[in-house]
Amino acid sequence: MLYNILRGDIMKVSEFSSKCCISIDTVRYYEKLGLIHPMKLKNGIKSYDNDDLEKVKIIIMLKKLNLSLSDIKKLFNLDEIYDNVGNDTDKKICIMKSAESMLKKAYNELLVTENQLVIAKNLLEKSINKIDKSLEHVTDLP
């Protein structure tokens, strides 16, 4: 974070929310849930950096894959949760199965999205090719 301050890569909440394309209220809600952790400057103002920006992009993508914010938080904290159960093998297995379930759910949603993108890509290519062929035969454009 100090490196980002020295480089000037920090943002106030308004600029950060604008770059993320989410509202300030959503930024604050993500903070409240512990999904992002902005730095507080000496004057009490919170600042965000490019790492926070990348994390919000991941949150937005995972939400598009129908993961809940609760599930996303669990995924972000998986290592910590796993480490905190100590040597309790049953709890570790339960944590891994829960994580696997969430990841499979996201993966299946990604497959659906991928299929939709292929359909949209083919439609766009077909339309572009049709327009290109039509324009080849037009000699005088108004």
JSON list of C-alpha atoms in Angstrom, two decimals:
[
{"chain": "A", "resi": 1, "resn": "MET", "atom": "CA", "xyz": [0.00, 0.00, 0.00]},
{"chain": "A", "resi": 2, "resn": "LEU", "atom": "CA", "xyz": [2.85, 2.40, 0.81]},
{"chain": "A", "resi": 3, "resn": "TYR", "atom": "CA", "xyz": [4.24, 1.84, -2.67]},
{"chain": "A", "resi": 4, "resn": "ASN", "atom": "CA", "xyz": [0.85, 2.84, -4.14]},
{"chain": "A", "resi": 5, "resn": "ILE", "atom": "CA", "xyz": [0.80, 6.01, -2.04]},
{"chain": "A", "resi": 6, "resn": "LEU", "atom": "CA", "xyz": [4.26, 6.95, -3.23]},
{"chain": "A", "resi": 7, "resn": "ARG", "atom": "CA", "xyz": [3.21, 6.33, -6.84]},
{"chain": "A", "resi": 8, "resn": "GLY", "atom": "CA", "xyz": [-0.01, 8.29, -6.37]},
{"chain": "A", "resi": 9, "resn": "ASP", "atom": "CA", "xyz": [-2.24, 5.30, -7.15]},
{"chain": "A", "resi": 10, "resn": "ILE", "atom": "CA", "xyz": [-4.65, 5.94, -4.29]},
{"chain": "A", "resi": 11, "resn": "MET", "atom": "CA", "xyz": [-8.22, 7.09, -4.80]},
{"chain": "A", "resi": 12, "resn": "LYS", "atom": "CA", "xyz": [-10.94, 8.59, -2.68]},
{"chain": "A", "resi": 13, "resn": "VAL", "atom": "CA", "xyz": [-14.25, 6.74, -2.52]},
{"chain": "A", "resi": 14, "resn": "SER", "atom": "CA", "xyz": [-15.94, 8.80, -5.26]},
{"chain": "A", "resi": 15, "resn": "GLU", "atom": "CA", "xyz": [-13.18, 8.17, -7.80]},
{"chain": "A", "resi": 16, "resn": "PHE", "atom": "CA", "xyz": [-12.94, 4.52, -6.74]},
{"chain": "A", "resi": 17, "resn": "SER", "atom": "CA", "xyz": [-16.68, 3.91, -7.10]},
{"chain": "A", "resi": 18, "resn": "SER", "atom": "CA", "xyz": [-16.63, 5.57, -10.50]},
{"chain": "A", "resi": 19, "resn": "LYS", "atom": "CA", "xyz": [-13.76, 3.39, -11.73]},
{"chain": "A", "resi": 20, "resn": "CYS", "atom": "CA", "xyz": [-15.51, 0.28, -10.41]},
{"chain": "A", "resi": 21, "resn": "CYS", "atom": "CA", "xyz": [-18.87, 1.33, -11.89]},
{"chain": "A", "resi": 22, "resn": "ILE", "atom": "CA", "xyz": [-20.58, 0.76, -8.55]},
{"chain": "A", "resi": 23, "resn": "SER", "atom": "CA", "xyz": [-22.19, 3.20, -6.15]},
{"chain": "A", "resi": 24, "resn": "ILE", "atom": "CA", "xyz": [-20.46, 4.67, -3.12]},
{"chain": "A", "resi": 25, "resn": "ASP", "atom": "CA", "xyz": [-23.02, 2.84, -0.98]},
{"chain": "A", "resi": 26, "resn": "THR", "atom": "CA", "xyz": [-21.96, -0.46, -2.57]},
{"chain": "A", "resi": 27, "resn": "VAL", "atom": "CA", "xyz": [-18.29, 0.32, -1.90]},
{"chain": "A", "resi": 28, "resn": "ARG", "atom": "CA", "xyz": [-19.13, 0.99, 1.75]},
{"chain": "A", "resi": 29, "resn": "TYR", "atom": "CA", "xyz": [-21.22, -2.18, 1.91]},
{"chain": "A", "resi": 30, "resn": "TYR", "atom": "CA", "xyz": [-18.31, -4.25, 0.57]},
{"chain": "A", "resi": 31, "resn": "GLU", "atom": "CA", "xyz": [-16.14, -2.67, 3.27]},
{"chain": "A", "resi": 32, "resn": "LYS", "atom": "CA", "xyz": [-18.70, -3.48, 5.95]},
{"chain": "A", "resi": 33, "resn": "LEU", "atom": "CA", "xyz": [-18.77, -7.12, 4.80]},
{"chain": "A", "resi": 34, "resn": "GLY", "atom": "CA", "xyz": [-14.96, -7.23, 4.90]},
{"chain": "A", "resi": 35, "resn": "LEU", "atom": "CA", "xyz": [-14.59, -7.87, 1.18]},
{"chain": "A", "resi": 36, "resn": "ILE", "atom": "CA", "xyz": [-12.33, -4.86, 0.68]},
{"chain": "A", "resi": 37, "resn": "HIS", "atom": "CA", "xyz": [-10.05, -3.15, 3.17]},
{"chain": "A", "resi": 38, "resn": "PRO", "atom": "CA", "xyz": [-9.22, 0.44, 2.25]},
{"chain": "A", "resi": 39, "resn": "MET", "atom": "CA", "xyz": [-6.42, 2.22, 4.01]},
{"chain": "A", "resi": 40, "resn": "LYS", "atom": "CA", "xyz": [-7.22, 5.11, 6.33]},
{"chain": "A", "resi": 41, "resn": "LEU", "atom": "CA", "xyz": [-5.06, 8.16, 5.86]},
{"chain": "A", "resi": 42, "resn": "LYS", "atom": "CA", "xyz": [-3.94, 10.32, 8.79]},
{"chain": "A", "resi": 43, "resn": "ASN", "atom": "CA", "xyz": [-6.86, 12.69, 8.22]},
{"chain": "A", "resi": 44, "resn": "GLY", "atom": "CA", "xyz": [-9.32, 9.77, 8.57]},
{"chain": "A", "resi": 45, "resn": "ILE", "atom": "CA", "xyz": [-10.18, 9.65, 4.88]},
{"chain": "A", "resi": 46, "resn": "LYS", "atom": "CA", "xyz": [-10.27, 6.17, 3.39]},
{"chain": "A", "resi": 47, "resn": "SER", "atom": "CA", "xyz": [-8.19, 5.55, 0.32]},
{"chain": "A", "resi": 48, "resn": "TYR", "atom": "CA", "xyz": [-8.36, 2.81, -2.25]},
{"chain": "A", "resi": 49, "resn": "ASP", "atom": "CA", "xyz": [-5.70, 1.50, -4.56]},
{"chain": "A", "resi": 50, "resn": "ASN", "atom": "CA", "xyz": [-5.45, -0.63, -7.68]},
{"chain": "A", "resi": 51, "resn": "ASP", "atom": "CA", "xyz": [-5.43, -3.82, -5.59]},
{"chain": "A", "resi": 52, "resn": "ASP", "atom": "CA", "xyz": [-8.84, -2.83, -4.20]},
{"chain": "A", "resi": 53, "resn": "LEU", "atom": "CA", "xyz": [-9.99, -2.10, -7.73]},
{"chain": "A", "resi": 54, "resn": "GLU", "atom": "CA", "xyz": [-8.95, -5.55, -8.95]},
{"chain": "A", "resi": 55, "resn": "LYS", "atom": "CA", "xyz": [-10.67, -7.17, -5.99]},
{"chain": "A", "resi": 56, "resn": "VAL", "atom": "CA", "xyz": [-13.94, -5.38, -6.77]},
{"chain": "A", "resi": 57, "resn": "LYS", "atom": "CA", "xyz": [-13.67, -6.49, -10.41]},
{"chain": "A", "resi": 58, "resn": "ILE", "atom": "CA", "xyz": [-13.39, -10.08, -9.15]},
{"chain": "A", "resi": 59, "resn": "ILE", "atom": "CA", "xyz": [-16.39, -9.57, -6.85]},
{"chain": "A", "resi": 60, "resn": "ILE", "atom": "CA", "xyz": [-18.46, -8.22, -9.75]},
{"chain": "A", "resi": 61, "resn": "MET", "atom": "CA", "xyz": [-17.48, -11.16, -11.97]},
{"chain": "A", "resi": 62, "resn": "LEU", "atom": "CA", "xyz": [-18.25, -13.73, -9.26]},
{"chain": "A", "resi": 63, "resn": "LYS", "atom": "CA", "xyz": [-21.62, -12.06, -8.65]},
{"chain": "A", "resi": 64, "resn": "LYS", "atom": "CA", "xyz": [-22.36, -12.40, -12.38]},
{"chain": "A", "resi": 65, "resn": "LEU", "atom": "CA", "xyz": [-21.73, -16.11, -11.89]},
{"chain": "A", "resi": 66, "resn": "ASN", "atom": "CA", "xyz": [-24.50, -16.07, -9.25]},
{"chain": "A", "resi": 67, "resn": "LEU", "atom": "CA", "xyz": [-22.27, -16.40, -6.21]},
{"chain": "A", "resi": 68, "resn": "SER", "atom": "CA", "xyz": [-23.58, -14.59, -3.15]},
{"chain": "A", "resi": 69, "resn": "LEU", "atom": "CA", "xyz": [-21.47, -12.01, -1.36]},
{"chain": "A", "resi": 70, "resn": "SER", "atom": "CA", "xyz": [-21.33, -14.43, 1.56]},
{"chain": "A", "resi": 71, "resn": "ASP", "atom": "CA", "xyz": [-19.90, -17.15, -0.71]},
{"chain": "A", "resi": 72, "resn": "ILE", "atom": "CA", "xyz": [-17.43, -14.68, -2.21]},
{"chain": "A", "resi": 73, "resn": "LYS", "atom": "CA", "xyz": [-16.25, -13.68, 1.26]},
{"chain": "A", "resi": 74, "resn": "LYS", "atom": "CA", "xyz": [-15.76, -17.35, 2.15]},
{"chain": "A", "resi": 75, "resn": "LEU", "atom": "CA", "xyz": [-13.69, -17.86, -1.00]},
{"chain": "A", "resi": 76, "resn": "PHE", "atom": "CA", "xyz": [-11.56, -14.80, -0.26]},
{"chain": "A", "resi": 77, "resn": "ASN", "atom": "CA", "xyz": [-10.98, -16.02, 3.30]},
{"chain": "A", "resi": 78, "resn": "LEU", "atom": "CA", "xyz": [-10.67, -19.72, 2.53]},
{"chain": "A", "resi": 79, "resn": "ASP", "atom": "CA", "xyz": [-7.02, -20.03, 3.57]},
{"chain": "A", "resi": 80, "resn": "GLU", "atom": "CA", "xyz": [-7.64, -18.22, 6.84]},
{"chain": "A", "resi": 81, "resn": "ILE", "atom": "CA", "xyz": [-10.76, -20.27, 7.62]},
{"chain": "A", "resi": 82, "resn": "TYR", "atom": "CA", "xyz": [-8.93, -23.49, 6.79]},
{"chain": "A", "resi": 83, "resn": "ASP", "atom": "CA", "xyz": [-5.93, -22.56, 8.96]},
{"chain": "A", "resi": 84, "resn": "ASN", "atom": "CA", "xyz": [-8.11, -21.56, 11.93]},
{"chain": "A", "resi": 85, "resn": "VAL", "atom": "CA", "xyz": [-9.64, -25.02, 12.39]},
{"chain": "A", "resi": 86, "resn": "GLY", "atom": "CA", "xyz": [-6.29, -26.44, 13.44]},
{"chain": "A", "resi": 87, "resn": "ASN", "atom": "CA", "xyz": [-5.96, -30.18, 13.11]},
{"chain": "A", "resi": 88, "resn": "ASP", "atom": "CA", "xyz": [-9.68, -30.94, 12.98]},
{"chain": "A", "resi": 89, "resn": "THR", "atom": "CA", "xyz": [-9.78, -33.11, 9.86]},
{"chain": "A", "resi": 90, "resn": "ASP", "atom": "CA", "xyz": [-13.58, -33.30, 9.78]},
{"chain": "A", "resi": 91, "resn": "LYS", "atom": "CA", "xyz": [-13.90, -29.50, 9.77]},
{"chain": "A", "resi": 92, "resn": "LYS", "atom": "CA", "xyz": [-11.22, -29.20, 7.08]},
{"chain": "A", "resi": 93, "resn": "ILE", "atom": "CA", "xyz": [-13.06, -31.72, 4.90]},
{"chain": "A", "resi": 94, "resn": "CYS", "atom": "CA", "xyz": [-16.32, -29.81, 5.44]},
{"chain": "A", "resi": 95, "resn": "ILE", "atom": "CA", "xyz": [-14.63, -26.52, 4.46]},
{"chain": "A", "resi": 96, "resn": "MET", "atom": "CA", "xyz": [-13.15, -28.09, 1.33]},
{"chain": "A", "resi": 97, "resn": "LYS", "atom": "CA", "xyz": [-16.48, -29.63, 0.30]},
{"chain": "A", "resi": 98, "resn": "SER", "atom": "CA", "xyz": [-18.24, -26.31, 0.80]},
{"chain": "A", "resi": 99, "resn": "ALA", "atom": "CA", "xyz": [-15.61, -24.49, -1.26]},
{"chain": "A", "resi": 100, "resn": "GLU", "atom": "CA", "xyz": [-15.79, -27.15, -3.95]},
{"chain": "A", "resi": 101, "resn": "SER", "atom": "CA", "xyz": [-19.56, -26.76, -4.13]},
{"chain": "A", "resi": 102, "resn": "MET", "atom": "CA", "xyz": [-19.28, -22.98, -4.53]},
{"chain": "A", "resi": 103, "resn": "LEU", "atom": "CA", "xyz": [-16.59, -23.31, -7.19]},
{"chain": "A", "resi": 104, "resn": "LYS", "atom": "CA", "xyz": [-18.56, -25.91, -9.15]},
{"chain": "A", "resi": 105, "resn": "LYS", "atom": "CA", "xyz": [-21.61, -23.63, -9.03]},
{"chain": "A", "resi": 106, "resn": "ALA", "atom": "CA", "xyz": [-19.55, -20.73, -10.39]},
{"chain": "A", "resi": 107, "resn": "TYR", "atom": "CA", "xyz": [-17.93, -22.96, -13.01]},
{"chain": "A", "resi": 108, "resn": "ASN", "atom": "CA", "xyz": [-21.32, -24.19, -14.27]},
{"chain": "A", "resi": 109, "resn": "GLU", "atom": "CA", "xyz": [-22.54, -20.60, -14.53]},
{"chain": "A", "resi": 110, "resn": "LEU", "atom": "CA", "xyz": [-19.38, -19.76, -16.44]},
{"chain": "A", "resi": 111, "resn": "LEU", "atom": "CA", "xyz": [-20.10, -22.55, -18.92]},
{"chain": "A", "resi": 112, "resn": "VAL", "atom": "CA", "xyz": [-23.60, -21.15, -19.50]},
{"chain": "A", "resi": 113, "resn": "THR", "atom": "CA", "xyz": [-22.15, -17.66, -19.99]},
{"chain": "A", "resi": 114, "resn": "GLU", "atom": "CA", "xyz": [-19.51, -19.04, -22.34]},
{"chain": "A", "resi": 115, "resn": "ASN", "atom": "CA", "xyz": [-22.20, -20.66, -24.50]},
{"chain": "A", "resi": 116, "resn": "GLN", "atom": "CA", "xyz": [-24.16, -17.41, -24.59]},
{"chain": "A", "resi": 117, "resn": "LEU", "atom": "CA", "xyz": [-21.02, -15.54, -25.63]},
{"chain": "A", "resi": 118, "resn": "VAL", "atom": "CA", "xyz": [-20.37, -18.00, -28.48]},
{"chain": "A", "resi": 119, "resn": "ILE", "atom": "CA", "xyz": [-23.92, -17.49, -29.75]},
{"chain": "A", "resi": 120, "resn": "ALA", "atom": "CA", "xyz": [-23.58, -13.69, -29.51]},
{"chain": "A", "resi": 121, "resn": "LYS", "atom": "CA", "xyz": [-20.14, -13.80, -31.18]},
{"chain": "A", "resi": 122, "resn": "ASN", "atom": "CA", "xyz": [-21.49, -15.85, -34.10]},
{"chain": "A", "resi": 123, "resn": "LEU", "atom": "CA", "xyz": [-24.44, -13.48, -34.53]},
{"chain": "A", "resi": 124, "resn": "LEU", "atom": "CA", "xyz": [-22.15, -10.43, -34.52]},
{"chain": "A", "resi": 125, "resn": "GLU", "atom": "CA", "xyz": [-19.71, -12.02, -36.98]},
{"chain": "A", "resi": 126, "resn": "LYS", "atom": "CA", "xyz": [-22.57, -12.93, -39.31]},
{"chain": "A", "resi": 127, "resn": "SER", "atom": "CA", "xyz": [-23.97, -9.40, -39.17]},
{"chain": "A", "resi": 128, "resn": "ILE", "atom": "CA", "xyz": [-20.57, -7.78, -39.68]},
{"chain": "A", "resi": 129, "resn": "ASN", "atom": "CA", "xyz": [-19.83, -10.03, -42.67]},
{"chain": "A", "resi": 130, "resn": "LYS", "atom": "CA", "xyz": [-23.21, -9.25, -44.18]},
{"chain": "A", "resi": 131, "resn": "ILE", "atom": "CA", "xyz": [-22.64, -5.52, -43.79]},
{"chain": "A", "resi": 132, "resn": "ASP", "atom": "CA", "xyz": [-19.09, -5.78, -45.18]},
{"chain": "A", "resi": 133, "resn": "LYS", "atom": "CA", "xyz": [-20.36, -7.64, -48.28]},
{"chain": "A", "resi": 134, "resn": "SER", "atom": "CA", "xyz": [-23.11, -5.08, -48.77]},
{"chain": "A", "resi": 135, "resn": "LEU", "atom": "CA", "xyz": [-20.65, -2.22, -48.52]},
{"chain": "A", "resi": 136, "resn": "GLU", "atom": "CA", "xyz": [-18.34, -3.83, -51.07]},
{"chain": "A", "resi": 137, "resn": "HIS", "atom": "CA", "xyz": [-21.08, -3.46, -53.67]},
{"chain": "A", "resi": 138, "resn": "VAL", "atom": "CA", "xyz": [-21.87, 0.14, -52.86]},
{"chain": "A", "resi": 139, "resn": "THR", "atom": "CA", "xyz": [-19.80, 2.55, -54.91]},
{"chain": "A", "resi": 140, "resn": "ASP", "atom": "CA", "xyz": [-21.42, 5.85, -54.15]},
{"chain": "A", "resi": 141, "resn": "LEU", "atom": "CA", "xyz": [-22.34, 6.55, -50.55]},
{"chain": "A", "resi": 142, "resn": "PRO", "atom": "CA", "xyz": [-24.56, 9.58, -49.97]}
]
